[in-house]
Coordinates of C-alpha atoms and ligand atoms in Angstrom, one line a residue:
M1 CA 155.3 -186.3 -144.5
R2 CA 153.2 -185.5 -141.5
R3 CA 151.8 -182.0 -141.2
P4 CA 152.9 -180.5 -137.8
V5 CA 150.3 -179.3 -135.2
I6 CA 150.7 -176.7 -132.6
A7 CA 147.9 -176.8 -130.0
G8 CA 147.2 -174.6 -127.1
N9 CA 145.6 -176.2 -124.0
W10 CA 144.3 -173.3 -122.0
K11 CA 143.1 -175.5 -119.1
M12 CA 140.9 -173.5 -116.6
H13 CA 142.0 -170.1 -117.9
K14 CA 140.4 -167.2 -119.8
T15 CA 136.9 -165.8 -119.7
I16 CA 134.6 -165.4 -122.7
A17 CA 135.8 -161.7 -123.1
E18 CA 139.4 -162.7 -122.8
T19 CA 139.0 -165.5 -125.3
S20 CA 137.3 -163.3 -127.9
A21 CA 140.1 -160.7 -127.7
F22 CA 142.9 -163.3 -127.7
V23 CA 141.6 -165.2 -130.7
A24 CA 140.9 -162.1 -132.7
R25 CA 144.6 -161.0 -132.2
L26 CA 145.9 -164.5 -132.7
R27 CA 144.2 -165.0 -136.1
E28 CA 145.8 -161.9 -137.4
R29 CA 149.3 -162.8 -136.2
V30 CA 149.2 -166.3 -137.7
A31 CA 147.2 -165.5 -140.8
N32 CA 150.1 -166.3 -143.0
V33 CA 151.1 -169.5 -141.3
N34 CA 150.7 -172.6 -143.5
H35 CA 153.4 -174.9 -142.3
C36 CA 151.3 -176.3 -139.5
D37 CA 147.8 -176.8 -138.1
I38 CA 147.0 -174.5 -135.2
V39 CA 144.5 -175.6 -132.5
V40 CA 143.2 -173.6 -129.5
A41 CA 141.4 -175.4 -126.6
P42 CA 139.6 -172.9 -124.4
P43 CA 137.3 -173.9 -121.4
F44 CA 133.8 -175.0 -122.4
T45 CA 132.2 -171.7 -121.5
A46 CA 134.4 -169.9 -124.1
L47 CA 134.3 -172.4 -126.9
R48 CA 131.6 -170.6 -128.8
A49 CA 133.3 -167.2 -128.5
A50 CA 136.5 -168.8 -129.7
A51 CA 134.8 -170.4 -132.7
E52 CA 133.2 -167.1 -133.6
A53 CA 136.4 -165.2 -133.3
A54 CA 138.2 -167.8 -135.4
R55 CA 135.6 -168.2 -138.1
G56 CA 137.2 -168.2 -141.6
S57 CA 140.7 -168.4 -140.2
N58 CA 143.3 -171.1 -140.1
L59 CA 142.6 -171.8 -136.4
R60 CA 140.8 -174.9 -135.2
I61 CA 139.0 -174.9 -131.8
A62 CA 139.1 -177.9 -129.5
G63 CA 137.3 -178.9 -126.3
Q64 CA 139.3 -180.1 -123.3
D65 CA 137.2 -183.1 -122.5
V66 CA 134.1 -185.0 -123.6
H67 CA 131.6 -187.4 -122.2
W68 CA 130.9 -190.7 -124.0
E69 CA 127.1 -190.4 -123.9
P70 CA 125.3 -188.1 -126.3
N71 CA 123.1 -186.8 -123.4
G72 CA 121.8 -188.0 -120.1
A73 CA 122.1 -187.6 -116.3
H74 CA 125.8 -186.7 -116.1
T75 CA 126.0 -183.5 -114.1
G76 CA 128.8 -181.2 -115.2
D77 CA 129.6 -183.2 -118.4
I78 CA 129.5 -182.2 -122.0
S79 CA 128.8 -184.4 -125.0
A80 CA 130.5 -184.5 -128.4
G81 CA 127.5 -183.1 -130.1
M82 CA 127.5 -180.1 -127.8
L83 CA 131.2 -179.5 -128.5
M84 CA 130.5 -179.6 -132.2
E85 CA 127.5 -177.2 -131.8
A86 CA 129.7 -174.8 -129.9
G87 CA 132.2 -174.8 -132.8
A88 CA 134.8 -177.3 -131.8
T89 CA 136.2 -179.7 -134.4
A90 CA 138.7 -181.5 -132.1
V91 CA 138.8 -182.5 -128.4
I92 CA 141.6 -183.3 -126.0
I93 CA 141.0 -186.7 -124.3
G94 CA 142.7 -188.3 -121.3
H95 CA 144.8 -185.4 -120.2
S96 CA 146.8 -186.4 -117.1
E97 CA 145.1 -183.7 -115.1
R98 CA 141.8 -185.4 -115.8
R99 CA 143.2 -188.8 -115.0
R100 CA 144.5 -187.4 -111.7
D101 CA 141.6 -185.0 -110.7
H102 CA 138.7 -187.1 -112.1
G103 CA 139.9 -190.6 -111.9
E104 CA 139.8 -191.2 -115.6
T105 CA 140.8 -194.7 -116.6
D106 CA 142.0 -196.0 -120.0
E107 CA 138.6 -197.6 -120.4
M108 CA 136.8 -194.3 -119.9
I109 CA 139.2 -192.6 -122.3
N110 CA 138.5 -195.3 -124.9
R111 CA 134.7 -194.7 -124.6
K112 CA 135.3 -190.9 -124.9
L113 CA 137.5 -191.4 -127.9
K114 CA 134.9 -193.5 -129.7
A115 CA 132.1 -191.0 -128.9
A116 CA 134.3 -188.2 -130.3
L117 CA 135.1 -190.2 -133.5
A118 CA 131.4 -191.1 -134.0
A119 CA 130.5 -187.4 -133.8
G120 CA 133.2 -186.4 -136.2
L121 CA 135.6 -184.7 -133.8
T122 CA 139.3 -185.2 -134.0
P123 CA 140.5 -186.7 -130.7
I124 CA 143.8 -185.6 -129.3
V125 CA 144.6 -188.4 -126.9
C126 CA 147.1 -187.9 -124.1
V127 CA 149.4 -190.5 -122.7
G128 CA 152.5 -190.3 -120.5
E129 CA 154.2 -191.6 -117.4
T130 CA 154.7 -190.1 -113.9
L131 CA 158.1 -189.3 -112.5
E132 CA 158.0 -192.4 -110.3
E133 CA 157.1 -194.6 -113.2
R134 CA 160.0 -193.1 -115.3
E135 CA 162.5 -193.5 -112.4
S136 CA 161.5 -197.1 -111.8
G137 CA 162.1 -197.9 -115.5
R138 CA 158.4 -198.4 -116.3
T139 CA 157.8 -195.7 -119.0
Q140 CA 157.3 -198.1 -121.8
E141 CA 155.1 -200.4 -119.7
V142 CA 152.9 -197.5 -118.8
L143 CA 152.7 -196.2 -122.4
S144 CA 151.9 -199.7 -123.6
R145 CA 149.1 -200.1 -121.1
Q146 CA 147.6 -196.6 -121.9
F147 CA 147.8 -197.4 -125.6
E148 CA 146.2 -200.8 -125.4
G149 CA 143.4 -199.6 -123.1
G150 CA 142.9 -196.3 -124.7
F151 CA 142.8 -197.5 -128.3
A152 CA 141.0 -200.8 -127.7
G153 CA 138.6 -201.9 -130.4
L154 CA 139.5 -199.2 -132.9
T155 CA 139.7 -200.0 -136.6
P156 CA 142.7 -198.7 -138.6
W157 CA 140.4 -196.2 -140.3
E158 CA 139.3 -194.9 -136.9
F159 CA 142.9 -194.8 -135.7
S160 CA 143.8 -192.8 -138.8
R161 CA 141.6 -189.9 -137.5
I162 CA 143.2 -189.4 -134.1
M163 CA 146.2 -187.5 -132.9
M164 CA 148.2 -188.5 -129.9
A165 CA 150.0 -186.4 -127.4
Y166 CA 152.9 -187.7 -125.4
E167 CA 152.9 -185.8 -122.1
P168 CA 155.2 -187.0 -119.4
V169 CA 153.4 -186.0 -116.2
W170 CA 156.6 -184.8 -114.6
A171 CA 157.1 -182.3 -117.3
I172 CA 153.7 -180.7 -117.2
G173 CA 153.6 -177.2 -115.7
T174 CA 156.9 -177.9 -113.9
G175 CA 159.4 -176.1 -116.3
R176 CA 161.1 -179.5 -116.6
T177 CA 160.9 -180.4 -120.3
A178 CA 161.8 -183.8 -121.5
T179 CA 164.9 -183.5 -123.7
P180 CA 164.2 -183.8 -127.4
E181 CA 165.9 -187.2 -127.3
M182 CA 163.8 -188.4 -124.4
A183 CA 160.6 -187.3 -126.1
A184 CA 161.6 -188.8 -129.4
E185 CA 162.4 -192.1 -127.8
S186 CA 158.8 -192.3 -126.4
H187 CA 157.4 -191.1 -129.7
T188 CA 159.3 -193.9 -131.5
Y189 CA 157.9 -196.4 -129.1
L190 CA 154.3 -195.1 -129.5
R191 CA 154.7 -195.3 -133.3
E192 CA 156.0 -198.9 -132.9
L193 CA 153.0 -199.8 -130.8
S194 CA 150.8 -198.2 -133.5
R195 CA 152.6 -200.2 -136.2
R196 CA 152.0 -203.5 -134.4
R197 CA 148.3 -202.8 -133.8
F198 CA 147.3 -200.9 -136.9
G199 CA 149.9 -201.4 -139.5
E200 CA 152.7 -199.5 -141.2
A201 CA 150.7 -196.9 -143.1
E202 CA 148.6 -195.8 -140.1
A203 CA 151.7 -195.7 -137.8
E204 CA 153.5 -193.5 -140.3
R205 CA 150.5 -191.2 -140.7
L206 CA 149.9 -190.8 -137.0
R207 CA 150.7 -187.3 -135.6
I208 CA 152.3 -187.4 -132.2
L209 CA 152.6 -184.2 -130.3
Y210 CA 154.9 -183.6 -127.4
G211 CA 153.5 -181.8 -124.3
G212 CA 155.1 -180.6 -121.1
S213 CA 156.7 -177.2 -120.5
V214 CA 157.0 -176.4 -124.2
K215 CA 158.2 -172.8 -124.6
P216 CA 159.5 -170.5 -127.3
D217 CA 163.0 -171.4 -126.4
N218 CA 162.7 -175.2 -126.6
I219 CA 160.2 -175.7 -129.4
A220 CA 162.9 -175.6 -132.1
G221 CA 164.9 -178.4 -130.5
L222 CA 161.8 -180.5 -130.1
M223 CA 160.7 -180.0 -133.7
R224 CA 164.1 -180.9 -135.0
E225 CA 163.2 -184.5 -134.1
V226 CA 161.4 -186.2 -137.0
Q227 CA 159.4 -188.3 -134.6
I228 CA 157.9 -185.2 -133.0
D229 CA 155.0 -183.9 -135.0
G230 CA 154.0 -180.9 -133.0
A231 CA 153.3 -179.6 -129.5
L232 CA 150.5 -179.5 -127.0
V233 CA 151.3 -176.3 -125.1
G234 CA 149.8 -175.4 -121.7
G235 CA 151.1 -172.4 -119.8
A236 CA 153.0 -170.8 -122.8
S237 CA 149.8 -170.9 -124.9
L238 CA 148.1 -168.3 -122.6
D239 CA 150.4 -165.5 -123.7
L240 CA 149.9 -164.3 -127.2
E241 CA 153.5 -163.5 -127.9
S242 CA 154.8 -166.8 -126.6
F243 CA 152.2 -168.9 -128.4
V244 CA 152.9 -167.0 -131.7
A245 CA 156.6 -167.6 -131.2
I246 CA 156.0 -171.3 -130.7
V247 CA 153.8 -171.5 -133.8
Q248 CA 156.5 -169.7 -135.8
Y249 CA 159.2 -172.2 -135.0
P250 CA 160.0 -173.2 -138.6
P251 CA 162.5 -170.5 -139.5
L252 CA 164.6 -171.8 -136.6
V253 CA 164.5 -175.4 -137.7
A254 CA 164.0 -175.2 -141.4
A255 CA 167.6 -176.4 -141.9
G256 CA 167.3 -179.2 -139.5
R257 CA 164.0 -180.9 -140.3
V258 CA 163.9 -183.1 -143.3
G259 CA 160.9 -185.0 -144.4
Ligands
PGA301 P1 152.5 -177.1 -119.8 O1 151.2 -178.0 -120.0 O2 152.9 -176.6 -121.2 O3 152.0 -175.9 -119.0 O4 153.5 -177.9 -119.2 C1 151.1 -178.9 -121.1 C2 149.8 -179.7 -121.0 O5 149.4 -180.1 -119.9 O6 149.1 -180.0 -122.0

């Protein structure tokens, strides 16, 4: 059985001071949680503060992006080694906002992914279609292209160390969540692609998170789907109460989710 993951993607929110205070309170509130992994991804400037506030707790800290080179003339970029030094153990790669704002391609994402793996970070790789792509019936074609490009050249062992996040672009920050059935359909497809490329065992082991307007009131429905292994939460992860409520989904679904 796959261990669920609830991850908060803070995007360009929270200062160092806000991060320290938030993580200090969060760790107390989730100290007894052992049904899922909990990840928090603050901006680069606050990574170290987050890691210090989380030390010795059940929280993992993630970066929101990484460059593929270990160092060099890349103004504004951060390497995997730098993320590790700041206390991150995971990194989000290929988020649709980076694909959109920074022109990230599947090839770049593939290079970032390999750099993260080489450094020992857990990559959380995002894929997902736009509204136009969904409405023109091209969701699977887009996912397949992102999968083939993003995961090119990986060995099954490398693939076993990643997490995937299915984030339909039209559901991010819009309040328009994919229904659990829609999300599960794409997750099933991504698992099928994984099976074809990396084999049954790796596909079954792969954790696929759903992202896009996840809130305390829709997490239970999503987590009832056995294909959905967790959530990548944006807006609702910025508020302590709502993030804690999302992390604490199990009492709501305990009856519905079976291995
Ligand atoms: P959202 O963002 O929860 O605010 O829709 C999710 C994400 O972009 O990871």
